[in-house]
Amino acid sequence: MKVLVTGVTGYIGSHTAVELLAEGHDLIGIDDFSTSSPKVKHDIERVAGRPFTLLDLDLRNRCEVECLLASGEFDAIIHFAGRKFVGESVAEPMQYYERNLAASVSLAAAAQRHEISHVVFSSSCTVYGQPTQLPVTEETPIAPVSPYGRTKAMTETVLQDLCDATPSASVLALRYFNPIGAHPSALLGEVPSGPPNNLLPYIMQVAKRVRPFLNIYGGDYDTHDGTCIRDYIHVVDLARAHVLALDRAAETTGFEALNLGTGIGSSVLDVLEACEKATGRAIPHQIVDRRPGDAASMFADPSRAQQLLGWKAEANLPEMCLDHWNFERNLDVDALSA
Ligand code: UDP
C-alpha cells in the first residue's frame, strides 16, 4: 500500500516506519519536527534498508494537508502526530486541542474528501482515565481525566462518526499502554526533548548520571510494593501491531478500538530493578508524594488485538529495559540535559 505516516520521525512513528518498509509498503512520512529531528529519516532507512519520502509539514496547516492528500493517491493513513504529556496538556490545553484534535479533524476531513478509506490512529489507554476494574478491556468506560486523554477520546469519536457516515471507511484506533524500549539495532529510540516526563527515559538519565536520582511518585498505593503499576510494552511489538492493523483496515469497514499491551502489570520498583540489572548500575531513588492524576494500577486485556490481528507482545521487561539502555547510552549528554 501507499501509506501516509504522520509523525513519522517520532518514537513510535519511526519504529513503525521500519516495519512498514520491511513489509514492502511505500511510505510518505510527514512531521513538523517540533519534538523530533529530520535526521531520524537516515536511521529509519539504515535499519529498514529502503528509502522513503519525508516532508516537513505541520498538520495545522489545512491548505498543505489538503494539497498533499489531493495529489498523493494514498491507500491509507497511519496517524501518530500529536503531543503526549498529561502534565503539559493541563498547563497548555489549547495547544493539545489544536495539535491533537483540530489537526486530526482536518486530516480526517481531507481523507474523506479524497476517498482515503483506511486509517490507523494512535490512541492511548489514557482514554480510560482511572479504571475501577482490571484488566482494562475495550468495554471499560471511556473517562479521560486530562486534556491529553480527552483529545484522544474526542478524536476517536470523530473517526467513529466518519466511519458511520462513510460505508467504505475503516478505522482502527490503537490504545497503547506504556511503550518503552528501542530498536535492537540501537539506532532508533525515544529522544526526550527537555527533562523527561516518563519513567523509563528518566531512569535511564539517572543511570547515565545526567540526573542525580529518580523521584518515585507515591509509595503508599494499594499494590504489591506500594508503587504504581503499569503495562509496559516494547515499542517494536507496538510497531508490528500497526502493520497488522493496516492489513485489517484494508479488509474491513467500520471503527474498531484495540488495546495494545502485554497484559502484565509491573510496578515502578519492578521497573527500577530491571533497569539496574540491564544497565549494571545502581539507580538512586527516593519516594516522594503521589503525582496528581496517576491511577494506582493499569494493565490491559490485550485479547481482542490477539483475536483480530493475530498479534501478541513478545518482549519481556528485562529485554525492554536492555534495548532502551543500549539506545540511550549512546545519546548525546548535552542534548539530554536541556
Ligand atoms: N513515575 C515516577 N517517576 C517519574 C516518572 C514516572 O515514579 O519520574 C511513575 C508514574 O507515577 C507512573 C509510572 O511511573 O506510576 C509511569 O509513568 P509515565 O509517566 O511513564 O506513564 P503514565 O502511565 O503516567 O502515562
PDB file of C-alpha atoms and ligand atoms in Angstrom, residues 86 126 178 196-200 202 214-217 228-230 232 268 291 294-295, ligand 1:
ATOM      1  CA  VAL A  86      -0.599  14.698  30.612  1.00  0.00           C
ATOM      2  CA  THR A 126      -5.325   7.381  28.844  1.00  0.00           C
ATOM      3  CA  ASN A 178       3.167   2.204  28.192  1.00  0.00           C
ATOM      4  CA  PRO A 196      11.755  13.570  30.635  1.00  0.00           C
ATOM      5  CA  ASN A 197       8.229  13.162  31.964  1.00  0.00           C
ATOM      6  CA  ASN A 198       8.027   9.406  31.516  1.00  0.00           C
ATOM      7  CA  LEU A 199       9.532   6.800  33.802  1.00  0.00           C
ATOM      8  CA  LEU A 200      11.966   4.956  31.514  1.00  0.00           C
ATOM      9  CA  TYR A 202      14.084   9.432  33.464  1.00  0.00           C
ATOM     10  CA  LEU A 214      14.653   9.261  40.416  1.00  0.00           C
ATOM     11  CA  ASN A 215      11.628  10.586  42.265  1.00  0.00           C
ATOM     12  CA  ILE A 216       9.122   7.766  42.684  1.00  0.00           C
ATOM     13  CA  TYR A 217       5.672   9.298  42.802  1.00  0.00           C
ATOM     14  CA  CYS A 228       2.048   2.343  40.755  1.00  0.00           C
ATOM     15  CA  ILE A 229       1.547  -0.497  38.304  1.00  0.00           C
ATOM     16  CA  ARG A 230       1.606  -0.062  34.513  1.00  0.00           C
ATOM     17  CA  TYR A 232       4.965  -1.665  29.725  1.00  0.00           C
ATOM     18  CA  VAL A 268       7.775   1.361  39.429  1.00  0.00           C
ATOM     19  CA  ARG A 291       1.661  12.637  41.212  1.00  0.00           C
ATOM     20  CA  ASP A 294      -1.977   8.877  38.499  1.00  0.00           C
ATOM     21  CA  ALA A 295      -4.073   5.703  38.593  1.00  0.00           C
TER      22      ALA A 295
HETATM   23  N1  UDP B   1       6.874   7.773  37.567  1.00  0.00           N
HETATM   24  C1  UDP B   1       7.697   8.017  38.633  1.00  0.00           C
HETATM   25  N2  UDP B   1       8.707   8.925  38.484  1.00  0.00           N
HETATM   26  C2  UDP B   1       8.940   9.583  37.324  1.00  0.00           C
HETATM   27  C3  UDP B   1       8.089   9.320  36.221  1.00  0.00           C
HETATM   28  C4  UDP B   1       7.056   8.410  36.379  1.00  0.00           C
HETATM   29  O1  UDP B   1       7.526   7.451  39.725  1.00  0.00           O
HETATM   30  O2  UDP B   1       9.876  10.407  37.254  1.00  0.00           O
HETATM   31  C5  UDP B   1       5.778   6.788  37.697  1.00  0.00           C
HETATM   32  C6  UDP B   1       4.393   7.368  37.489  1.00  0.00           C
HETATM   33  O3  UDP B   1       3.869   7.843  38.686  1.00  0.00           O
HETATM   34  C7  UDP B   1       3.625   6.157  36.938  1.00  0.00           C
HETATM   35  C8  UDP B   1       4.690   5.344  36.208  1.00  0.00           C
HETATM   36  O4  UDP B   1       5.953   5.809  36.693  1.00  0.00           O
HETATM   37  O5  UDP B   1       3.159   5.379  38.008  1.00  0.00           O
HETATM   38  C9  UDP B   1       4.635   5.534  34.702  1.00  0.00           C
HETATM   39  O6  UDP B   1       4.627   6.915  34.437  1.00  0.00           O
HETATM   40  P1  UDP B   1       4.764   7.501  32.985  1.00  0.00           P
HETATM   41  O7  UDP B   1       4.719   8.988  33.096  1.00  0.00           O
HETATM   42  O8  UDP B   1       5.956   6.902  32.312  1.00  0.00           O
HETATM   43  O9  UDP B   1       3.499   6.929  32.215  1.00  0.00           O
HETATM   44  P2  UDP B   1       1.915   7.116  32.508  1.00  0.00           P
HETATM   45  O10 UDP B   1       1.427   5.753  32.865  1.00  0.00           O
HETATM   46  O11 UDP B   1       1.744   8.104  33.597  1.00  0.00           O
HETATM   47  O12 UDP B   1       1.379   7.574  31.220  1.00  0.00           O
END
